[in-house]
Structure formats: structure tokens, C-alpha cells
XYZ file of N, CA and C in Angstrom:
453
model
N 25.736 60.049 46.033
C 26.890 59.923 45.263
C 26.619 61.196 44.146
N 27.808 62.329 44.298
C 27.727 63.564 43.807
C 27.853 63.220 41.994
N 28.905 62.010 42.303
C 29.303 61.837 40.767
C 28.153 60.850 39.577
N 27.331 60.644 40.150
C 25.886 60.177 39.603
C 24.997 61.116 39.116
N 25.204 62.524 39.667
C 24.372 63.396 39.791
C 24.954 64.617 38.830
N 26.384 64.488 38.175
C 26.565 65.435 37.494
C 26.141 66.104 36.527
N 26.522 67.313 36.178
C 25.963 67.722 35.085
C 26.527 66.975 33.821
N 25.870 67.309 32.268
C 26.819 66.404 31.371
C 27.983 67.212 31.256
N 28.889 66.360 30.759
C 30.706 66.705 30.554
C 30.787 67.847 29.615
N 29.841 68.289 29.026
C 29.806 69.589 28.248
C 29.908 70.835 28.847
N 29.644 70.764 29.824
C 29.348 72.094 31.250
C 30.920 71.867 31.642
N 30.985 73.554 31.734
C 32.289 73.634 32.088
C 32.538 73.555 33.813
N 33.783 73.051 34.451
C 34.381 73.277 35.844
C 33.393 73.876 36.537
N 33.274 73.300 37.952
C 32.529 74.092 38.851
C 33.015 74.111 40.327
N 33.253 75.098 40.898
C 33.617 74.966 42.072
C 32.160 75.433 43.328
N 32.486 74.873 44.327
C 31.141 74.895 45.128
C 32.089 75.206 46.113
N 30.951 76.285 47.088
C 31.477 76.468 48.516
C 30.087 76.105 49.382
N 30.399 75.477 50.382
C 29.420 74.776 51.953
C 29.680 75.037 52.858
N 28.605 74.962 53.624
C 29.219 74.908 55.388
C 28.026 74.139 55.881
N 28.771 73.529 56.942
C 28.225 72.543 58.272
C 27.844 73.800 59.031
N 26.688 74.181 58.924
C 26.154 74.742 60.284
C 26.113 73.996 61.471
N 26.904 74.353 62.764
C 26.640 73.627 63.707
C 26.072 74.409 65.156
N 25.003 73.772 65.741
C 24.471 74.430 66.506
C 24.387 73.422 67.824
N 24.996 73.594 68.806
C 25.305 72.111 69.756
C 25.416 70.978 69.023
N 24.603 69.699 69.250
C 24.589 68.716 68.529
C 24.116 68.819 67.214
N 23.608 69.605 66.993
C 22.583 69.501 65.409
C 23.471 70.049 63.883
N 22.963 69.819 63.347
C 23.324 70.481 61.829
C 22.541 70.602 61.031
N 22.495 72.093 60.216
C 21.401 72.596 59.628
C 21.579 71.801 57.976
N 20.390 71.630 57.519
C 20.422 70.880 56.291
C 19.231 71.630 55.323
N 19.807 71.627 54.286
C 18.905 72.203 53.057
C 17.642 71.265 52.358
N 16.353 71.281 52.149
C 15.911 70.467 51.201
C 15.777 71.292 49.872
N 16.235 70.563 48.825
C 16.496 71.173 47.358
C 15.497 71.489 46.954
N 14.538 72.227 46.244
C 13.477 72.145 45.917
C 13.447 71.443 44.887
N 11.916 70.471 44.929
C 11.868 69.610 43.573
C 12.442 70.071 42.401
N 11.574 71.461 42.388
C 12.012 71.890 40.850
C 13.158 72.509 40.250
N 14.025 72.464 41.084
C 15.202 72.691 40.924
C 15.890 71.644 39.552
N 16.959 72.323 38.512
C 17.220 71.382 37.565
C 18.613 70.559 38.162
N 19.214 70.497 39.123
C 20.612 69.852 39.344
C 19.979 69.635 40.636
N 20.404 68.504 41.326
C 20.071 67.915 42.492
C 18.912 68.140 42.878
N 17.466 67.819 42.679
C 16.307 68.186 42.646
C 15.964 67.398 43.767
N 15.283 67.766 44.759
C 14.068 66.753 46.093
C 15.102 66.401 46.878
N 16.477 66.338 46.965
C 17.521 66.142 48.130
C 17.792 66.780 49.063
N 18.409 66.085 50.272
C 18.713 67.158 51.377
C 20.395 67.625 51.317
N 20.762 69.152 51.482
C 22.431 68.930 50.786
C 22.345 70.344 52.152
N 23.596 70.529 51.890
C 24.143 71.341 52.784
C 24.117 72.879 52.214
N 24.136 74.030 53.161
C 23.503 75.468 52.389
C 25.363 76.183 51.954
N 24.793 76.229 50.597
C 26.052 76.969 50.121
C 26.056 77.306 48.599
N 26.720 77.489 47.798
C 26.566 77.247 46.312
C 27.515 77.624 45.569
N 27.588 78.210 44.232
C 28.826 78.123 43.264
C 29.536 79.480 43.350
N 30.901 79.063 43.203
C 31.858 80.042 43.403
C 31.878 80.897 42.165
N 31.908 81.998 42.487
C 31.819 83.609 41.190
C 33.262 83.475 40.562
N 33.206 83.912 39.540
C 34.389 84.514 38.927
C 35.093 85.581 39.656
N 36.531 85.675 40.083
C 37.008 86.351 40.963
C 36.981 86.096 42.271
N 35.840 85.275 42.774
C 35.686 85.317 44.185
C 36.126 83.878 44.505
N 36.673 84.195 45.848
C 37.392 83.114 46.505
C 36.464 82.173 47.288
N 36.922 80.380 47.328
C 35.961 80.010 47.890
C 35.053 80.197 49.400
N 36.331 80.912 50.152
C 35.819 81.408 51.552
C 34.659 82.489 51.392
N 34.959 83.717 50.010
C 34.458 84.710 50.344
C 32.609 84.342 49.499
N 32.618 82.952 48.694
C 31.589 82.914 48.448
C 30.874 82.055 49.011
N 31.774 81.374 49.983
C 30.615 80.913 51.269
C 30.129 82.144 52.012
N 31.251 82.917 52.534
C 30.385 84.137 53.551
C 28.917 84.655 52.680
N 29.125 84.821 51.097
C 27.923 85.688 50.403
C 26.647 84.578 50.311
N 26.954 82.796 50.446
C 25.785 82.010 49.778
C 25.082 81.740 51.521
N 25.669 82.285 52.220
C 25.172 81.837 53.533
C 23.965 83.229 54.146
N 24.660 84.776 53.472
C 24.035 85.538 53.754
C 22.918 85.466 52.415
N 22.870 84.936 51.445
C 22.052 85.290 50.602
C 20.944 84.351 50.677
N 20.944 83.088 51.186
C 20.335 81.684 51.463
C 19.892 81.804 52.902
N 20.158 82.080 53.883
C 19.942 81.889 55.292
C 20.241 83.251 56.066
N 20.565 84.671 55.509
C 20.462 85.709 56.343
C 21.002 85.763 57.028
N 22.451 84.862 57.343
C 23.169 84.990 58.308
C 24.503 86.002 57.802
N 25.324 86.713 58.697
C 26.491 86.980 58.744
C 27.668 86.041 59.062
N 28.946 85.681 58.231
C 29.671 84.885 58.954
C 31.202 85.943 58.753
N 31.885 85.601 59.390
C 33.108 86.358 59.743
C 34.187 85.306 58.927
N 34.572 85.448 57.967
C 35.424 84.301 57.567
C 37.008 83.816 58.919
N 37.430 84.720 59.776
C 38.070 84.137 60.883
C 37.968 83.299 61.607
N 36.014 83.249 61.625
C 35.913 82.403 62.516
C 35.673 80.791 62.311
N 35.703 80.904 60.864
C 35.455 79.524 59.966
C 36.096 78.792 60.226
N 35.582 77.557 60.792
C 36.626 76.415 61.133
C 36.820 75.292 59.987
N 37.464 74.084 60.168
C 38.030 73.263 59.704
C 37.500 73.207 58.114
N 38.335 72.957 56.980
C 37.756 72.930 55.885
C 38.187 71.368 55.178
N 37.341 71.198 54.220
C 37.624 69.700 53.733
C 37.155 69.925 52.273
N 38.356 69.736 51.217
C 38.094 69.701 49.888
C 37.729 68.429 49.250
N 36.451 68.069 48.719
C 35.855 67.277 47.871
C 35.887 67.439 46.424
N 36.578 66.340 45.652
C 36.726 65.927 44.163
C 35.865 64.878 43.646
N 34.648 65.038 43.814
C 34.056 63.751 43.063
C 34.184 63.455 41.585
N 34.468 64.618 41.013
C 35.411 64.341 39.472
C 35.970 65.344 38.970
N 36.619 65.066 37.946
C 37.562 66.426 37.097
C 36.897 67.332 36.929
N 35.130 67.437 36.864
C 34.712 68.786 37.017
C 33.787 70.145 37.805
N 34.271 68.699 39.625
C 33.538 69.719 40.496
C 34.617 69.791 41.575
N 34.234 70.790 42.207
C 35.556 70.847 43.338
C 34.082 71.387 44.513
N 34.150 70.526 45.754
C 33.230 71.279 46.757
C 33.767 71.552 47.850
N 34.225 72.638 48.267
C 34.669 72.969 49.757
C 33.834 73.233 50.912
N 34.154 72.393 51.580
C 33.153 72.575 52.793
C 33.951 72.927 54.239
N 32.825 73.752 54.912
C 33.451 74.238 56.269
C 32.845 73.716 57.389
N 33.441 74.215 58.472
C 32.198 73.838 59.827
C 32.142 75.266 60.199
N 31.270 75.645 60.534
C 30.557 77.158 60.382
C 29.747 77.106 62.014
N 30.468 77.549 63.341
C 30.029 77.280 64.534
C 29.365 78.582 65.081
N 29.763 79.989 64.537
C 29.568 81.351 64.871
C 29.017 82.169 63.703
N 27.989 82.605 64.056
C 27.340 83.058 63.168
C 26.334 84.525 63.459
N 26.285 85.622 63.145
C 25.331 86.798 63.459
C 24.009 86.641 62.897
N 22.902 86.970 63.189
C 21.823 86.467 62.840
C 21.163 85.271 63.240
N 19.664 85.501 62.702
C 19.005 84.349 62.572
C 18.587 83.481 61.494
N 18.894 82.262 61.498
C 19.176 81.426 60.096
C 17.538 81.269 59.777
N 17.093 81.736 58.677
C 15.821 81.730 57.966
C 16.071 81.370 56.797
N 15.147 80.896 56.048
C 14.990 79.782 54.578
C 14.782 81.422 53.560
N 16.091 82.008 53.255
C 16.024 83.116 52.391
C 16.068 83.286 51.062
N 16.054 81.614 50.673
C 15.873 81.213 49.102
C 14.762 79.983 48.937
N 13.408 80.337 49.235
C 12.449 79.059 48.853
C 12.567 78.763 47.648
N 12.949 79.151 46.668
C 12.949 78.431 45.389
C 14.072 77.443 44.967
N 15.075 77.429 46.018
C 16.022 76.903 45.995
C 16.356 75.935 47.140
N 15.459 76.345 48.223
C 14.915 75.126 49.195
C 14.028 75.191 49.782
N 13.060 74.418 49.596
C 11.935 74.455 49.997
C 11.872 74.452 51.438
N 12.844 73.736 52.455
C 12.675 73.290 53.665
C 14.139 73.173 54.207
N 14.096 73.849 55.104
C 15.429 73.826 55.973
C 14.983 73.254 57.497
N 16.201 72.396 58.021
C 16.074 71.962 59.324
C 17.078 71.841 59.818
N 17.184 71.520 61.419
C 18.321 71.283 62.201
C 18.116 69.755 62.178
N 19.139 68.920 62.458
C 19.421 67.488 62.489
C 20.708 66.837 63.351
N 20.313 66.228 63.861
C 21.109 65.064 64.821
C 22.037 64.678 63.520
N 23.613 64.293 63.685
C 23.776 63.556 62.762
C 23.545 62.130 62.198
N 22.819 61.524 63.208
C 22.502 60.598 63.030
C 20.752 60.232 62.476
N 20.379 61.192 62.353
C 19.228 61.808 61.520
C 19.741 61.769 60.222
N 20.337 63.194 59.921
C 21.464 62.877 58.566
C 21.434 61.816 58.016
N 21.567 60.619 58.384
C 22.034 59.581 57.817
C 20.502 58.995 57.072
N 19.570 59.301 57.677
C 18.354 59.000 57.156
C 17.840 59.670 55.719
N 18.045 60.826 55.427
C 18.056 61.955 54.561
C 18.361 61.213 53.434
N 17.687 61.436 52.212
C 17.943 61.516 50.625
C 19.013 62.293 50.670
N 20.592 61.947 50.375
C 21.627 63.355 50.249
C 22.262 62.786 48.733
N 22.730 64.071 48.517
C 23.538 63.993 47.338
C 24.720 62.657 47.243
N 25.492 62.603 48.226
C 26.551 61.828 48.954
C 26.521 61.456 50.194
N 26.603 60.001 50.476
C 26.855 59.805 51.940
C 27.680 59.862 52.646
N 28.990 60.585 51.755
C 30.004 61.513 52.833
C 29.561 62.163 53.375
N 28.529 63.328 53.107
C 27.774 63.958 54.116
C 27.808 63.470 55.888
N 27.669 61.847 55.817
C 26.997 61.798 57.102
C 28.240 61.698 57.677
N 29.414 61.285 57.252
C 30.729 61.364 57.935
C 30.780 62.764 58.444
N 30.786 63.612 57.526
C 31.409 64.964 57.566
C 30.157 65.690 58.877
N 29.034 65.355 58.682
C 28.104 65.910 59.712
C 28.536 65.595 61.265
N 28.967 64.297 61.100
C 29.185 63.498 62.483
C 30.548 64.432 63.204
N 31.139 64.235 62.292
C 33.077 65.103 62.362
C 32.836 66.125 62.801
N 32.055 66.827 62.463
C 31.773 68.519 62.388
C 31.378 68.711 64.033
N 30.075 67.736 64.389
C 29.717 67.711 65.721
C 30.474 67.306 66.872
N 30.862 66.090 66.720
C 31.931 65.698 67.203
C 33.268 65.943 67.591
N 33.864 66.708 66.920
C 35.436 66.850 66.860
C 35.506 68.483 66.593
N 34.924 68.557 65.744
C 35.026 70.423 64.735
C 36.262 70.243 63.489
N 36.591 68.888 63.451
C 37.194 68.417 62.167
C 37.092 67.731 61.254
N 37.284 68.128 59.896
C 36.611 67.534 58.832
C 38.092 66.799 58.160
N 39.085 66.870 59.323
C 40.192 65.930 58.408
C 40.739 66.983 56.977
N 40.990 68.114 57.637
C 41.215 69.481 56.955
C 42.013 69.450 55.661
N 41.553 69.689 54.119
C 42.473 69.263 53.387
C 42.124 70.321 52.623
N 42.869 70.336 51.555
C 42.920 71.228 50.163
C 43.570 71.307 49.332
N 43.018 71.587 48.135
C 43.593 71.177 46.770
C 44.363 72.488 46.098
N 43.870 73.701 46.866
C 44.691 74.626 46.406
C 45.984 75.018 47.470
């Protein structure tokens, strides 16, 4: 429940770019380090904050390079779903099936573990919001997230 884990209302609005990396019938999940200030000790999608002057898709490409050491061509990024759990947070989630490089944990202070999971296994993980279970299932089964955009 992202809404239950939100930063205090005094903080500014945040925009997040995240990816459901799909390899066959599995998706990549990242376990957030227990020492993280926000959302510690839970499994989440790779991604991060959209920086000033950056597009959400540009942030996605940058974050995947920084966190996982992979390069993604924006033209190959699949279906997108935009989630707005509250007025201070927008999360853009894309399906990514093609990348170059080997997925490795390049940000161990952010994610202490990364792993590939079947969608049924994702359901058993501690997640920020249960909507991720359905999004992972849809990404694997149909490559579609019921594309939406607030932009």
C-alpha cells in the first residue's frame, strides 16, 4: 500500500519511473535495503525518481543503467501504466523485455538482493502495494498493463 507508506505531507510531489523487466516467464524484483529511509525491507520494481528536467522515460533508462548496469533503448520499451496512489506521488511503470548488458545489482546500498520471480512467487513477497502482483502477471502473460497516461 504505497498510500500507507507515503512520505510526510510536507514533502514535495514525487514522480517515479519503474520497470517490470520480463525474461521469459519471470520478472525482476529488487529487495530494498533495510537501512533505506523510504520503503525499507520490501520487494519493489527497479527504478527511481524522475529528476528535474528529465522525462519519466529518460529517468527509466538512467535508473536501469545506474541500478542494474543495463542499457535500454526507449524505442523498445513496452506498455506503460501510470499509478497515482495519492496527490503527492505518480509512478510510471513500463514493461521492458529487451536490454543490453547483464543484469547485476549495481546499487547494493539501495537493493541488498535482486532476483527473478514467477508472477505467482511475486504474490508471496512483501510489496509496497499488491497492485504489483497483477501488473507482473499482466506483463508476463500479455505484455500489456492496460496502458494509461496522466501526461
